Amino acid sequence: MRGLIFTCFLALFLLPSFLTELGNAGEIEGRSFYSRTLDRVYPYQIYLPTGYDSGRGRYPVLYLLHGSRNGEKAWVKSGRIQEVLDRLIAEEKLPPVLAVMPGHRGAWWIDNGRDQAETALISDLIPNIDQTYRTVGSREGRMIAGASAGGYGAVRFAIRYPDLFIAAAALSPAVYHPLPPGNSAAYREPAFLDDGVFDAVLWHDRDYRTDLPAYLEKRQPVAFYIAVGFADEFGIVDDAQALFNQLKDTHRDQLFFDLRSGNHSWRFWRETLEQGLVFMSRYIQRPASASLIPSPN
């Protein structure tokens, strides 16, 4: 009898927490659209926060990029993005957001002779998302983040298109300089191959540093969160530190360098993405009320 009473008491104690989590559970949907740039179907996963379907307001958007040899489901399966976003939103550490996870294998998020990953994301994906969903369709409503090669992409997009993104999170970003280490997948990626052989010129031409002078001259800083682990097996610590050093004089409180224990792993990226989202949330425009912004037709 005592055991039954204790069990009932425990259930009543835990019920509010359970209901709170249940009430703040977003949804992950697999979607796609036709990309004119790629002349094919472009797949993506999207996180919709609780209340999206029943509301009429507009939401900020997080674009979340996968790493080399991954796809659009990587952040869902390995990154546990739904769990991360549900918890942060429930704890009010992050406002309700949409999270778009595009899939583009082997492209490192750049245009190259084989594929046009950069143009497809900028010219096709972002406009499609803004047309399909109730988004805050301006710079103030967009964040971009990624890990490893996705971090490389997030850095390049933020620096090349500061008019599109208000904040960025680069997790173990593969922004190697002057060349990738010997164990990097960059040596096998079509984006950096010329006739099947890694081309150092291609690597240098697509380095974010080539766009840095124009970015700094524009004086439209993107808030940057940069994270790397002490034990990163690709030696990214120095490259991440170099990125921070190049931005620190102009970004001041819009920059955070998170150097902590960890390696090049999903565990590290899950942990640091949480911190990156909290940091980026300081700069984004909060979900807009339907009474102020009409729902799209």
Short mmCIF file of C-alpha atoms in Angstrom, two decimals:
data_model
loop_
_atom_site.label_atom_id
_atom_site.label_comp_id
_atom_site.label_asym_id
_atom_site.label_seq_id
_atom_site.Cartn_x
_atom_site.Cartn_y
_atom_site.Cartn_z
CA MET A 1 0.00 0.00 0.00
CA ARG A 2 2.80 2.39 0.91
CA GLY A 3 4.49 1.60 -2.40
CA LEU A 4 1.30 2.42 -4.28
CA ILE A 5 0.87 5.72 -2.42
CA PHE A 6 4.50 6.66 -3.11
CA THR A 7 4.12 5.80 -6.80
CA CYS A 8 0.98 7.93 -7.09
CA PHE A 9 2.68 10.83 -5.27
CA LEU A 10 5.71 10.59 -7.56
CA ALA A 11 3.49 10.54 -10.62
CA LEU A 12 1.65 13.66 -9.45
CA PHE A 13 4.97 15.37 -8.73
CA LEU A 14 6.36 14.61 -12.19
CA LEU A 15 3.16 15.22 -14.13
CA PRO A 16 3.49 19.02 -14.46
CA SER A 17 7.02 18.67 -15.82
CA PHE A 18 5.87 15.99 -18.25
CA LEU A 19 2.94 18.06 -19.44
CA THR A 20 5.15 21.12 -19.85
CA GLU A 21 7.57 19.17 -22.01
CA LEU A 22 4.70 17.65 -23.98
CA GLY A 23 3.14 21.07 -24.53
CA ASN A 24 6.43 22.45 -25.84
CA ALA A 25 7.16 19.63 -28.24
CA GLY A 26 7.80 20.88 -31.75
CA GLU A 27 7.59 18.81 -34.92
CA ILE A 28 10.17 17.74 -37.49
CA GLU A 29 8.99 17.43 -41.08
CA GLY A 30 10.83 16.24 -44.18
CA ARG A 31 10.19 18.53 -47.14
CA SER A 32 11.63 19.30 -50.57
CA PHE A 33 11.18 21.71 -53.47
CA TYR A 34 12.45 22.06 -57.01
CA SER A 35 15.68 24.06 -57.21
CA ARG A 36 16.14 25.92 -60.49
CA THR A 37 19.84 26.34 -59.77
CA LEU A 38 20.43 22.61 -59.33
CA ASP A 39 17.68 21.46 -61.71
CA ARG A 40 16.61 18.86 -59.19
CA VAL A 41 14.64 18.35 -56.03
CA TYR A 42 16.26 19.97 -53.00
CA PRO A 43 15.55 18.12 -49.71
CA TYR A 44 15.44 19.62 -46.23
CA GLN A 45 14.17 18.92 -42.75
CA ILE A 46 12.33 21.61 -40.83
CA TYR A 47 11.54 22.06 -37.16
CA LEU A 48 8.22 23.76 -36.42
CA PRO A 49 7.72 24.92 -32.82
CA THR A 50 4.59 24.10 -30.89
CA GLY A 51 1.75 26.43 -31.80
CA TYR A 52 2.97 27.10 -35.31
CA ASP A 53 0.08 25.32 -37.05
CA SER A 54 -2.59 27.00 -34.93
CA GLY A 55 -1.11 30.50 -35.01
CA ARG A 56 -0.66 33.27 -37.54
CA GLY A 57 2.49 35.00 -36.33
CA ARG A 58 5.88 35.00 -38.02
CA TYR A 59 9.02 33.32 -36.69
CA PRO A 60 12.79 33.79 -36.96
CA VAL A 61 14.62 31.05 -38.83
CA LEU A 62 17.76 29.07 -38.04
CA TYR A 63 19.56 27.57 -41.04
CA LEU A 64 21.54 24.61 -39.76
CA LEU A 65 24.22 23.09 -42.03
CA HIS A 66 25.51 19.53 -41.89
CA GLY A 67 29.11 18.46 -42.28
CA SER A 68 30.97 16.58 -44.98
CA ARG A 69 29.33 13.35 -46.18
CA ASN A 70 26.22 14.04 -44.08
CA GLY A 71 22.71 14.86 -45.26
CA GLU A 72 19.61 16.77 -44.23
CA LYS A 73 18.76 14.26 -41.47
CA ALA A 74 22.11 14.49 -39.67
CA TRP A 75 21.07 17.22 -37.25
CA VAL A 76 17.81 15.39 -36.56
CA LYS A 77 19.34 11.99 -35.83
CA SER A 78 22.84 12.70 -34.55
CA GLY A 79 22.35 16.30 -33.42
CA ARG A 80 19.02 15.62 -31.65
CA ILE A 81 17.92 19.04 -32.74
CA GLN A 82 14.28 18.58 -31.74
CA GLU A 83 15.26 17.77 -28.16
CA VAL A 84 17.63 20.75 -28.03
CA LEU A 85 15.13 23.26 -29.42
CA ASP A 86 12.18 21.95 -27.40
CA ARG A 87 14.14 22.29 -24.17
CA LEU A 88 15.58 25.75 -24.86
CA ILE A 89 12.19 27.11 -25.93
CA ALA A 90 10.45 25.55 -22.92
CA GLU A 91 13.07 27.09 -20.60
CA GLU A 92 12.61 30.45 -22.38
CA LYS A 93 16.31 30.56 -23.26
CA LEU A 94 15.35 30.76 -26.92
CA PRO A 95 12.19 32.20 -28.49
CA PRO A 96 10.17 29.89 -30.73
CA VAL A 97 12.01 29.52 -34.04
CA LEU A 98 11.87 27.53 -37.24
CA ALA A 99 14.97 25.45 -37.97
CA VAL A 100 15.76 24.50 -41.57
CA MET A 101 18.28 21.72 -42.21
CA PRO A 102 19.11 21.49 -45.92
CA GLY A 103 20.78 18.48 -47.47
CA HIS A 104 23.69 18.89 -49.89
CA ARG A 105 26.23 16.09 -49.74
CA GLY A 106 29.82 16.61 -50.79
CA ALA A 107 29.54 20.31 -51.65
CA TRP A 108 30.96 22.09 -48.57
CA TRP A 109 28.25 24.68 -49.25
CA ILE A 110 30.13 26.42 -52.07
CA ASP A 111 29.67 26.76 -55.82
CA ASN A 112 32.07 24.66 -57.86
CA GLY A 113 32.41 23.09 -61.27
CA ARG A 114 30.20 20.17 -60.32
CA ASP A 115 27.55 21.76 -58.14
CA GLN A 116 26.14 25.14 -57.10
CA ALA A 117 25.46 24.62 -53.39
CA GLU A 118 25.94 28.27 -52.41
CA THR A 119 23.64 29.72 -55.05
CA ALA A 120 21.02 27.06 -54.38
CA LEU A 121 20.88 27.93 -50.69
CA ILE A 122 20.94 31.70 -51.11
CA SER A 123 18.81 32.09 -54.24
CA ASP A 124 16.48 29.10 -54.01
CA LEU A 125 16.17 27.72 -50.47
CA ILE A 126 15.87 30.94 -48.45
CA PRO A 127 13.24 32.52 -50.77
CA ASN A 128 11.32 29.22 -50.83
CA ILE A 129 11.27 29.03 -47.02
CA ASP A 130 10.11 32.65 -46.77
CA GLN A 131 7.32 31.97 -49.28
CA THR A 132 6.24 28.65 -47.76
CA TYR A 133 6.35 29.44 -44.04
CA ARG A 134 5.50 32.39 -41.82
CA THR A 135 8.99 33.73 -41.31
CA VAL A 136 10.50 37.01 -40.23
CA GLY A 137 11.77 37.46 -43.77
CA SER A 138 14.60 39.88 -43.09
CA ARG A 139 18.18 39.88 -41.83
CA GLU A 140 16.96 40.37 -38.27
CA GLY A 141 15.07 37.10 -38.46
CA ARG A 142 17.79 34.79 -39.80
CA MET A 143 20.55 32.84 -38.08
CA ILE A 144 22.96 30.37 -39.62
CA ALA A 145 24.98 27.65 -37.93
CA GLY A 146 26.91 24.52 -38.78
CA ALA A 147 29.51 22.02 -37.63
CA SER A 148 32.81 21.07 -39.30
CA ALA A 149 32.27 21.58 -43.06
CA GLY A 150 28.89 23.04 -42.09
CA GLY A 151 30.76 25.46 -39.84
CA TYR A 152 32.94 26.34 -42.82
CA GLY A 153 29.75 27.08 -44.75
CA ALA A 154 28.20 29.11 -41.93
CA VAL A 155 31.30 31.32 -41.70
CA ARG A 156 31.41 31.93 -45.46
CA PHE A 157 27.69 32.69 -45.72
CA ALA A 158 27.75 35.09 -42.78
CA ILE A 159 30.77 36.96 -44.13
CA ARG A 160 29.64 36.98 -47.77
CA TYR A 161 26.00 37.83 -47.04
CA PRO A 162 25.84 39.96 -43.88
CA ASP A 163 22.67 41.56 -45.27
CA LEU A 164 20.93 38.17 -44.94
CA PHE A 165 22.00 36.95 -41.47
CA ILE A 166 22.02 38.64 -38.09
CA ALA A 167 23.97 35.92 -36.24
CA ALA A 168 26.08 32.82 -36.89
CA ALA A 169 27.40 29.86 -34.90
CA ALA A 170 30.50 28.06 -36.18
CA LEU A 171 31.11 24.76 -34.36
CA SER A 172 34.53 23.22 -35.02
CA PRO A 173 34.55 25.16 -38.31
CA ALA A 174 36.79 23.60 -40.96
CA VAL A 175 38.30 26.97 -41.91
CA TYR A 176 41.82 25.60 -42.31
CA HIS A 177 44.64 27.89 -43.34
CA PRO A 178 46.70 27.74 -45.40
CA LEU A 179 45.63 24.14 -46.24
CA PRO A 180 43.54 21.41 -44.59
CA PRO A 181 45.37 18.80 -42.50
CA GLY A 182 46.13 15.48 -44.16
CA ASN A 183 43.19 13.73 -42.46
CA SER A 184 40.59 16.24 -43.69
CA ALA A 185 37.78 15.11 -45.99
CA ALA A 186 38.43 18.27 -48.03
CA TYR A 187 41.04 16.34 -50.01
CA ARG A 188 38.33 13.99 -51.27
CA GLU A 189 35.51 16.47 -51.83
CA PRO A 190 34.54 17.37 -55.41
CA ALA A 191 34.33 21.03 -54.40
CA PHE A 192 38.13 21.22 -54.17
CA LEU A 193 39.17 18.75 -56.87
CA ASP A 194 40.52 19.55 -60.31
CA ASP A 195 40.46 16.53 -62.58
CA GLY A 196 40.16 14.33 -59.51
CA VAL A 197 43.10 15.90 -57.66
CA PHE A 198 42.94 18.33 -54.72
CA ASP A 199 43.67 21.86 -55.94
CA ALA A 200 45.21 24.24 -53.41
CA VAL A 201 44.23 27.21 -55.58
CA LEU A 202 40.56 26.25 -55.35
CA TRP A 203 40.90 25.97 -51.59
CA HIS A 204 42.46 29.43 -51.29
CA ASP A 205 39.96 31.04 -53.66
CA ARG A 206 37.05 29.82 -51.50
CA ASP A 207 38.60 30.75 -48.18
CA TYR A 208 36.41 33.15 -46.17
CA ARG A 209 39.45 35.42 -45.89
CA THR A 210 39.00 36.48 -49.51
CA ASP A 211 35.65 38.06 -48.57
CA LEU A 212 36.78 39.44 -45.21
CA PRO A 213 37.98 42.92 -46.36
CA ALA A 214 34.65 43.68 -48.07
CA TYR A 215 32.75 42.36 -45.05
CA LEU A 216 34.66 44.54 -42.59
CA GLU A 217 34.36 47.58 -44.84
CA LYS A 218 30.59 47.16 -44.97
CA ARG A 219 30.37 47.66 -41.20
CA GLN A 220 27.37 45.37 -40.85
CA PRO A 221 28.70 42.87 -38.33
CA VAL A 222 27.12 39.48 -37.89
CA ALA A 223 27.11 38.29 -34.28
CA PHE A 224 29.50 35.30 -34.16
CA TYR A 225 29.67 32.38 -31.74
CA ILE A 226 32.77 30.23 -32.40
CA ALA A 227 33.30 26.94 -30.58
CA VAL A 228 36.12 24.41 -30.75
CA GLY A 229 37.37 21.61 -28.53
CA PHE A 230 40.88 21.33 -27.09
CA ALA A 231 41.12 17.76 -28.38
CA ASP A 232 39.86 18.42 -31.91
CA GLU A 233 41.67 15.84 -34.03
CA PHE A 234 41.77 18.13 -37.07
CA GLY A 235 43.72 20.86 -35.30
CA ILE A 236 40.98 23.44 -35.68
CA VAL A 237 41.86 25.27 -32.47
CA ASP A 238 44.38 27.57 -34.14
CA ASP A 239 42.13 28.24 -37.14
CA ALA A 240 39.14 29.04 -34.93
CA GLN A 241 41.33 31.32 -32.83
CA ALA A 242 42.49 33.08 -36.02
CA LEU A 243 38.87 33.67 -37.05
CA PHE A 244 38.14 35.17 -33.63
CA ASN A 245 41.22 37.41 -33.82
CA GLN A 246 40.19 38.76 -37.21
CA LEU A 247 36.77 39.76 -35.89
CA LYS A 248 37.41 40.88 -32.33
CA ASP A 249 38.31 44.52 -33.04
CA THR A 250 35.11 45.22 -34.98
CA HIS A 251 32.58 42.92 -33.26
CA ARG A 252 33.24 43.47 -29.54
CA ASP A 253 30.12 42.23 -27.67
CA GLN A 254 28.86 40.56 -30.85
CA LEU A 255 31.52 37.88 -30.65
CA PHE A 256 32.09 34.91 -28.33
CA PHE A 257 34.91 32.38 -28.52
CA ASP A 258 34.10 29.13 -26.71
CA LEU A 259 37.24 27.03 -26.25
CA ARG A 260 36.45 24.02 -24.08
CA SER A 261 37.16 20.34 -23.57
CA GLY A 262 35.91 18.12 -26.35
CA ASN A 263 36.74 16.80 -29.79
CA HIS A 264 35.33 16.74 -33.32
CA SER A 265 32.12 14.94 -32.39
CA TRP A 266 28.35 15.17 -32.31
CA ARG A 267 28.42 15.27 -28.53
CA PHE A 268 30.54 18.42 -28.65
CA TRP A 269 28.32 19.98 -31.32
CA ARG A 270 25.10 19.27 -29.43
CA GLU A 271 26.49 20.92 -26.31
CA THR A 272 27.93 23.96 -28.07
CA LEU A 273 24.94 24.45 -30.34
CA GLU A 274 22.85 25.04 -27.22
CA GLN A 275 25.24 27.77 -26.10
CA GLY A 276 25.38 29.17 -29.61
CA LEU A 277 21.60 29.38 -29.85
CA VAL A 278 21.35 31.21 -26.54
CA PHE A 279 24.04 33.63 -27.72
CA MET A 280 22.40 34.23 -31.13
CA SER A 281 18.98 34.72 -29.54
CA ARG A 282 20.20 38.06 -28.13
CA TYR A 283 20.29 39.53 -31.62
CA ILE A 284 17.33 38.06 -33.51
CA GLN A 285 13.92 39.60 -33.89
CA ARG A 286 11.38 37.81 -31.69
CA PRO A 287 8.37 36.03 -33.24
CA ALA A 288 6.06 38.70 -34.60
CA SER A 289 2.42 38.89 -33.58
CA ALA A 290 -0.23 38.09 -36.15
CA SER A 291 -1.95 41.32 -35.16
CA LEU A 292 1.05 43.24 -36.53
CA ILE A 293 2.02 41.12 -39.54
CA PRO A 294 -0.66 39.50 -41.71
CA SER A 295 -0.39 35.85 -42.61
CA PRO A 296 0.79 35.21 -46.21
CA ASN A 297 -1.85 34.14 -48.72
#
